[in-house]
């Protein structure tokens, strides 16, 4: 039995089959436009004296922890945003040379303030606050 015979027996016409497929596409599109928000209730501390966090001792360095990207800008400020892209949740990277967060999946980019710079993402990133006390860097909502 080929596909056409199967669909005929099942009572599914080509038009209804296409409609079923389009329903799936519509749902995916809706999810994409709704965006992905970052974690809520964020409050954790990174000890910058630990080698695991040493990337944050260098201007332009960054790491990801608990769904958050924490970066040290080229001017030495600490910034933190949600790790997942607001388009389809792909993990972002920090690009200090372009002063932006970038998504390798479809090319969206966000400023260091989390604002959409390049689509297809159309929703800004959730931004977190940072406070440095000695070698303890607190990241919080
Ligand atoms: S997941 Fe599509 S641009 Fe990030």
JSON list of C-alpha atoms and ligand atoms in Angstrom, two decimals:
[
{"chain": "A", "resi": 1, "resn": "UNK", "atom": "CA", "xyz": [0.00, 0.00, 0.00]},
{"chain": "A", "resi": 2, "resn": "UNK", "atom": "CA", "xyz": [1.42, 3.36, -0.99]},
{"chain": "A", "resi": 3, "resn": "UNK", "atom": "CA", "xyz": [0.84, 6.68, 0.80]},
{"chain": "A", "resi": 4, "resn": "UNK", "atom": "CA", "xyz": [-1.98, 7.76, -1.53]},
{"chain": "A", "resi": 5, "resn": "UNK", "atom": "CA", "xyz": [-3.88, 4.51, -0.99]},
{"chain": "A", "resi": 6, "resn": "UNK", "atom": "CA", "xyz": [-3.39, 4.77, 2.78]},
{"chain": "A", "resi": 7, "resn": "UNK", "atom": "CA", "xyz": [-4.70, 8.33, 2.88]},
{"chain": "A", "resi": 8, "resn": "UNK", "atom": "CA", "xyz": [-7.66, 7.39, 0.70]},
{"chain": "A", "resi": 9, "resn": "UNK", "atom": "CA", "xyz": [-8.59, 4.48, 2.94]},
{"chain": "A", "resi": 10, "resn": "UNK", "atom": "CA", "xyz": [-8.16, 6.62, 6.04]},
{"chain": "A", "resi": 11, "resn": "UNK", "atom": "CA", "xyz": [-10.47, 9.22, 4.49]},
{"chain": "A", "resi": 12, "resn": "UNK", "atom": "CA", "xyz": [-7.83, 11.89, 4.53]},
{"chain": "A", "resi": 13, "resn": "UNK", "atom": "CA", "xyz": [-7.69, 14.09, 1.45]},
{"chain": "A", "resi": 14, "resn": "UNK", "atom": "CA", "xyz": [-4.64, 16.02, 0.39]},
{"chain": "A", "resi": 15, "resn": "UNK", "atom": "CA", "xyz": [-6.31, 19.26, 1.51]},
{"chain": "A", "resi": 16, "resn": "UNK", "atom": "CA", "xyz": [-7.06, 17.99, 4.99]},
{"chain": "A", "resi": 17, "resn": "UNK", "atom": "CA", "xyz": [-3.57, 16.55, 5.26]},
{"chain": "A", "resi": 18, "resn": "UNK", "atom": "CA", "xyz": [-2.12, 19.97, 4.41]},
{"chain": "A", "resi": 19, "resn": "UNK", "atom": "CA", "xyz": [-4.42, 21.60, 6.96]},
{"chain": "A", "resi": 20, "resn": "UNK", "atom": "CA", "xyz": [-3.14, 19.25, 9.68]},
{"chain": "A", "resi": 21, "resn": "UNK", "atom": "CA", "xyz": [0.42, 20.15, 8.76]},
{"chain": "A", "resi": 22, "resn": "UNK", "atom": "CA", "xyz": [-0.34, 23.88, 8.79]},
{"chain": "A", "resi": 23, "resn": "UNK", "atom": "CA", "xyz": [-1.87, 23.62, 12.27]},
{"chain": "A", "resi": 24, "resn": "UNK", "atom": "CA", "xyz": [1.48, 22.37, 13.50]},
{"chain": "A", "resi": 25, "resn": "UNK", "atom": "CA", "xyz": [3.31, 25.22, 11.79]},
{"chain": "A", "resi": 26, "resn": "UNK", "atom": "CA", "xyz": [0.98, 27.79, 13.26]},
{"chain": "A", "resi": 27, "resn": "UNK", "atom": "CA", "xyz": [1.57, 26.49, 16.77]},
{"chain": "A", "resi": 28, "resn": "UNK", "atom": "CA", "xyz": [5.33, 26.65, 16.33]},
{"chain": "A", "resi": 29, "resn": "UNK", "atom": "CA", "xyz": [5.09, 30.18, 14.98]},
{"chain": "A", "resi": 30, "resn": "UNK", "atom": "CA", "xyz": [2.95, 31.27, 17.92]},
{"chain": "A", "resi": 31, "resn": "UNK", "atom": "CA", "xyz": [5.49, 29.85, 20.34]},
{"chain": "A", "resi": 32, "resn": "UNK", "atom": "CA", "xyz": [8.29, 31.69, 18.58]},
{"chain": "A", "resi": 33, "resn": "UNK", "atom": "CA", "xyz": [6.52, 35.03, 18.70]},
{"chain": "A", "resi": 34, "resn": "UNK", "atom": "CA", "xyz": [5.59, 34.53, 22.37]},
{"chain": "A", "resi": 35, "resn": "UNK", "atom": "CA", "xyz": [9.31, 34.39, 23.18]},
{"chain": "A", "resi": 36, "resn": "UNK", "atom": "CA", "xyz": [11.13, 32.65, 25.96]},
{"chain": "A", "resi": 37, "resn": "UNK", "atom": "CA", "xyz": [11.53, 34.42, 29.27]},
{"chain": "A", "resi": 38, "resn": "UNK", "atom": "CA", "xyz": [14.47, 34.00, 31.57]},
{"chain": "A", "resi": 39, "resn": "UNK", "atom": "CA", "xyz": [14.43, 32.36, 34.98]},
{"chain": "A", "resi": 40, "resn": "UNK", "atom": "CA", "xyz": [12.60, 34.18, 37.76]},
{"chain": "A", "resi": 41, "resn": "UNK", "atom": "CA", "xyz": [13.59, 34.56, 41.39]},
{"chain": "A", "resi": 42, "resn": "UNK", "atom": "CA", "xyz": [17.27, 34.53, 40.47]},
{"chain": "A", "resi": 43, "resn": "UNK", "atom": "CA", "xyz": [19.65, 35.05, 43.38]},
{"chain": "A", "resi": 44, "resn": "UNK", "atom": "CA", "xyz": [23.02, 33.36, 43.47]},
{"chain": "A", "resi": 45, "resn": "UNK", "atom": "CA", "xyz": [26.65, 34.25, 44.09]},
{"chain": "A", "resi": 46, "resn": "UNK", "atom": "CA", "xyz": [29.77, 33.35, 42.15]},
{"chain": "A", "resi": 47, "resn": "UNK", "atom": "CA", "xyz": [33.09, 33.23, 43.97]},
{"chain": "A", "resi": 48, "resn": "UNK", "atom": "CA", "xyz": [35.55, 34.84, 41.57]},
{"chain": "A", "resi": 49, "resn": "UNK", "atom": "CA", "xyz": [38.52, 33.36, 43.46]},
{"chain": "A", "resi": 50, "resn": "UNK", "atom": "CA", "xyz": [37.53, 29.90, 42.17]},
{"chain": "A", "resi": 51, "resn": "UNK", "atom": "CA", "xyz": [39.11, 28.70, 38.94]},
{"chain": "A", "resi": 52, "resn": "UNK", "atom": "CA", "xyz": [35.66, 27.65, 37.67]},
{"chain": "A", "resi": 53, "resn": "UNK", "atom": "CA", "xyz": [34.70, 31.33, 37.56]},
{"chain": "A", "resi": 54, "resn": "UNK", "atom": "CA", "xyz": [38.02, 32.71, 36.33]},
{"chain": "A", "resi": 55, "resn": "UNK", "atom": "CA", "xyz": [36.49, 33.74, 32.98]},
{"chain": "A", "resi": 56, "resn": "UNK", "atom": "CA", "xyz": [34.91, 36.62, 34.85]},
{"chain": "A", "resi": 57, "resn": "UNK", "atom": "CA", "xyz": [38.27, 38.03, 35.89]},
{"chain": "A", "resi": 58, "resn": "UNK", "atom": "CA", "xyz": [39.04, 38.99, 32.29]},
{"chain": "A", "resi": 59, "resn": "UNK", "atom": "CA", "xyz": [37.37, 41.86, 30.46]},
{"chain": "A", "resi": 60, "resn": "UNK", "atom": "CA", "xyz": [35.28, 40.25, 27.73]},
{"chain": "A", "resi": 61, "resn": "UNK", "atom": "CA", "xyz": [35.00, 36.93, 29.56]},
{"chain": "A", "resi": 62, "resn": "UNK", "atom": "CA", "xyz": [31.73, 35.21, 30.37]},
{"chain": "A", "resi": 63, "resn": "UNK", "atom": "CA", "xyz": [30.15, 32.05, 31.72]},
{"chain": "A", "resi": 64, "resn": "UNK", "atom": "CA", "xyz": [26.69, 30.55, 32.04]},
{"chain": "A", "resi": 65, "resn": "UNK", "atom": "CA", "xyz": [25.19, 29.45, 35.33]},
{"chain": "A", "resi": 66, "resn": "UNK", "atom": "CA", "xyz": [21.63, 28.60, 36.41]},
{"chain": "A", "resi": 67, "resn": "UNK", "atom": "CA", "xyz": [20.14, 29.74, 33.11]},
{"chain": "A", "resi": 68, "resn": "UNK", "atom": "CA", "xyz": [21.94, 33.09, 33.21]},
{"chain": "A", "resi": 69, "resn": "UNK", "atom": "CA", "xyz": [24.89, 34.41, 31.20]},
{"chain": "A", "resi": 70, "resn": "UNK", "atom": "CA", "xyz": [27.20, 36.50, 33.34]},
{"chain": "A", "resi": 71, "resn": "UNK", "atom": "CA", "xyz": [29.75, 38.59, 31.47]},
{"chain": "A", "resi": 72, "resn": "UNK", "atom": "CA", "xyz": [32.48, 41.10, 32.18]},
{"chain": "A", "resi": 73, "resn": "UNK", "atom": "CA", "xyz": [32.36, 43.82, 29.54]},
{"chain": "A", "resi": 74, "resn": "UNK", "atom": "CA", "xyz": [35.40, 45.29, 27.82]},
{"chain": "A", "resi": 75, "resn": "UNK", "atom": "CA", "xyz": [35.15, 48.20, 30.26]},
{"chain": "A", "resi": 76, "resn": "UNK", "atom": "CA", "xyz": [35.11, 45.90, 33.29]},
{"chain": "A", "resi": 77, "resn": "UNK", "atom": "CA", "xyz": [31.43, 46.04, 34.25]},
{"chain": "A", "resi": 78, "resn": "UNK", "atom": "CA", "xyz": [29.52, 42.90, 35.18]},
{"chain": "A", "resi": 79, "resn": "UNK", "atom": "CA", "xyz": [26.27, 42.24, 33.31]},
{"chain": "A", "resi": 80, "resn": "UNK", "atom": "CA", "xyz": [23.84, 39.32, 33.40]},
{"chain": "A", "resi": 81, "resn": "UNK", "atom": "CA", "xyz": [21.00, 38.23, 31.12]},
{"chain": "A", "resi": 82, "resn": "UNK", "atom": "CA", "xyz": [18.96, 35.10, 30.52]},
{"chain": "A", "resi": 83, "resn": "UNK", "atom": "CA", "xyz": [20.93, 32.38, 28.75]},
{"chain": "A", "resi": 84, "resn": "UNK", "atom": "CA", "xyz": [18.22, 31.27, 26.33]},
{"chain": "A", "resi": 85, "resn": "UNK", "atom": "CA", "xyz": [17.38, 33.14, 23.15]},
{"chain": "A", "resi": 86, "resn": "UNK", "atom": "CA", "xyz": [13.92, 34.71, 23.16]},
{"chain": "A", "resi": 87, "resn": "UNK", "atom": "CA", "xyz": [13.29, 33.31, 19.68]},
{"chain": "A", "resi": 88, "resn": "UNK", "atom": "CA", "xyz": [13.48, 29.55, 20.21]},
{"chain": "A", "resi": 89, "resn": "UNK", "atom": "CA", "xyz": [15.45, 29.15, 23.42]},
{"chain": "A", "resi": 90, "resn": "UNK", "atom": "CA", "xyz": [18.86, 28.32, 21.91]},
{"chain": "A", "resi": 91, "resn": "UNK", "atom": "CA", "xyz": [21.75, 29.12, 24.31]},
{"chain": "A", "resi": 92, "resn": "UNK", "atom": "CA", "xyz": [23.26, 32.54, 23.66]},
{"chain": "A", "resi": 93, "resn": "UNK", "atom": "CA", "xyz": [26.93, 33.46, 23.70]},
{"chain": "A", "resi": 94, "resn": "UNK", "atom": "CA", "xyz": [28.55, 36.75, 24.67]},
{"chain": "A", "resi": 95, "resn": "UNK", "atom": "CA", "xyz": [30.63, 38.54, 22.04]},
{"chain": "A", "resi": 96, "resn": "UNK", "atom": "CA", "xyz": [32.65, 41.24, 23.74]},
{"chain": "A", "resi": 97, "resn": "UNK", "atom": "CA", "xyz": [34.06, 42.58, 20.47]},
{"chain": "A", "resi": 98, "resn": "UNK", "atom": "CA", "xyz": [30.56, 43.33, 19.22]},
{"chain": "A", "resi": 99, "resn": "UNK", "atom": "CA", "xyz": [29.33, 44.27, 22.69]},
{"chain": "A", "resi": 100, "resn": "UNK", "atom": "CA", "xyz": [26.41, 41.88, 22.26]},
{"chain": "A", "resi": 101, "resn": "UNK", "atom": "CA", "xyz": [24.80, 38.58, 23.08]},
{"chain": "A", "resi": 102, "resn": "UNK", "atom": "CA", "xyz": [24.47, 36.40, 19.99]},
{"chain": "A", "resi": 103, "resn": "UNK", "atom": "CA", "xyz": [22.45, 33.36, 18.98]},
{"chain": "A", "resi": 104, "resn": "UNK", "atom": "CA", "xyz": [24.17, 30.95, 16.62]},
{"chain": "A", "resi": 105, "resn": "UNK", "atom": "CA", "xyz": [20.89, 29.24, 15.78]},
{"chain": "A", "resi": 106, "resn": "UNK", "atom": "CA", "xyz": [19.25, 31.90, 13.57]},
{"chain": "A", "resi": 107, "resn": "UNK", "atom": "CA", "xyz": [21.48, 34.93, 14.11]},
{"chain": "A", "resi": 108, "resn": "UNK", "atom": "CA", "xyz": [19.57, 37.05, 16.59]},
{"chain": "A", "resi": 109, "resn": "UNK", "atom": "CA", "xyz": [21.67, 39.56, 18.51]},
{"chain": "A", "resi": 110, "resn": "UNK", "atom": "CA", "xyz": [20.99, 41.58, 21.65]},
{"chain": "A", "resi": 111, "resn": "UNK", "atom": "CA", "xyz": [22.76, 44.60, 23.09]},
{"chain": "A", "resi": 112, "resn": "UNK", "atom": "CA", "xyz": [24.58, 44.35, 26.41]},
{"chain": "A", "resi": 113, "resn": "UNK", "atom": "CA", "xyz": [21.39, 45.83, 27.89]},
{"chain": "A", "resi": 114, "resn": "UNK", "atom": "CA", "xyz": [19.44, 42.86, 26.51]},
{"chain": "A", "resi": 115, "resn": "UNK", "atom": "CA", "xyz": [17.62, 44.78, 23.77]},
{"chain": "A", "resi": 116, "resn": "UNK", "atom": "CA", "xyz": [16.97, 43.05, 20.44]},
{"chain": "A", "resi": 117, "resn": "UNK", "atom": "CA", "xyz": [19.48, 44.23, 17.85]},
{"chain": "A", "resi": 118, "resn": "UNK", "atom": "CA", "xyz": [18.91, 41.65, 15.09]},
{"chain": "A", "resi": 119, "resn": "UNK", "atom": "CA", "xyz": [15.82, 39.51, 14.46]},
{"chain": "A", "resi": 120, "resn": "UNK", "atom": "CA", "xyz": [14.26, 36.97, 14.21]},
{"chain": "A", "resi": 121, "resn": "UNK", "atom": "CA", "xyz": [13.98, 37.41, 17.98]},
{"chain": "A", "resi": 122, "resn": "UNK", "atom": "CA", "xyz": [11.48, 40.15, 18.71]},
{"chain": "A", "resi": 123, "resn": "UNK", "atom": "CA", "xyz": [11.55, 40.13, 22.50]},
{"chain": "A", "resi": 124, "resn": "UNK", "atom": "CA", "xyz": [14.25, 41.58, 24.74]},
{"chain": "A", "resi": 125, "resn": "UNK", "atom": "CA", "xyz": [16.22, 39.45, 27.17]},
{"chain": "A", "resi": 126, "resn": "UNK", "atom": "CA", "xyz": [15.51, 39.37, 30.88]},
{"chain": "A", "resi": 127, "resn": "UNK", "atom": "CA", "xyz": [18.28, 41.35, 32.57]},
{"chain": "A", "resi": 128, "resn": "UNK", "atom": "CA", "xyz": [19.56, 40.66, 36.09]},
{"chain": "A", "resi": 129, "resn": "UNK", "atom": "CA", "xyz": [21.36, 42.87, 38.54]},
{"chain": "A", "resi": 130, "resn": "UNK", "atom": "CA", "xyz": [24.93, 42.27, 39.70]},
{"chain": "A", "resi": 131, "resn": "UNK", "atom": "CA", "xyz": [26.83, 43.39, 42.79]},
{"chain": "A", "resi": 132, "resn": "UNK", "atom": "CA", "xyz": [30.49, 42.74, 43.46]},
{"chain": "A", "resi": 133, "resn": "UNK", "atom": "CA", "xyz": [31.63, 42.52, 47.08]},
{"chain": "A", "resi": 134, "resn": "UNK", "atom": "CA", "xyz": [35.27, 41.51, 47.38]},
{"chain": "A", "resi": 135, "resn": "UNK", "atom": "CA", "xyz": [35.46, 38.39, 45.22]},
{"chain": "A", "resi": 136, "resn": "UNK", "atom": "CA", "xyz": [31.75, 37.55, 45.56]},
{"chain": "A", "resi": 137, "resn": "UNK", "atom": "CA", "xyz": [29.63, 38.43, 42.58]},
{"chain": "A", "resi": 138, "resn": "UNK", "atom": "CA", "xyz": [25.92, 38.33, 43.34]},
{"chain": "A", "resi": 139, "resn": "UNK", "atom": "CA", "xyz": [23.46, 37.92, 40.45]},
{"chain": "A", "resi": 140, "resn": "UNK", "atom": "CA", "xyz": [19.83, 38.59, 41.28]},
{"chain": "A", "resi": 141, "resn": "UNK", "atom": "CA", "xyz": [16.40, 39.56, 39.91]},
{"chain": "B", "resi": 1, "resn": "LIG", "atom": "S1", "xyz": [16.79, 30.48, 18.52]},
{"chain": "B", "resi": 1, "resn": "LIG", "atom": "FE1", "xyz": [16.36, 31.51, 16.66]},
{"chain": "B", "resi": 1, "resn": "LIG", "atom": "S2", "xyz": [17.60, 33.28, 16.74]},
{"chain": "B", "resi": 1, "resn": "LIG", "atom": "FE2", "xyz": [17.96, 32.29, 18.62]}
]
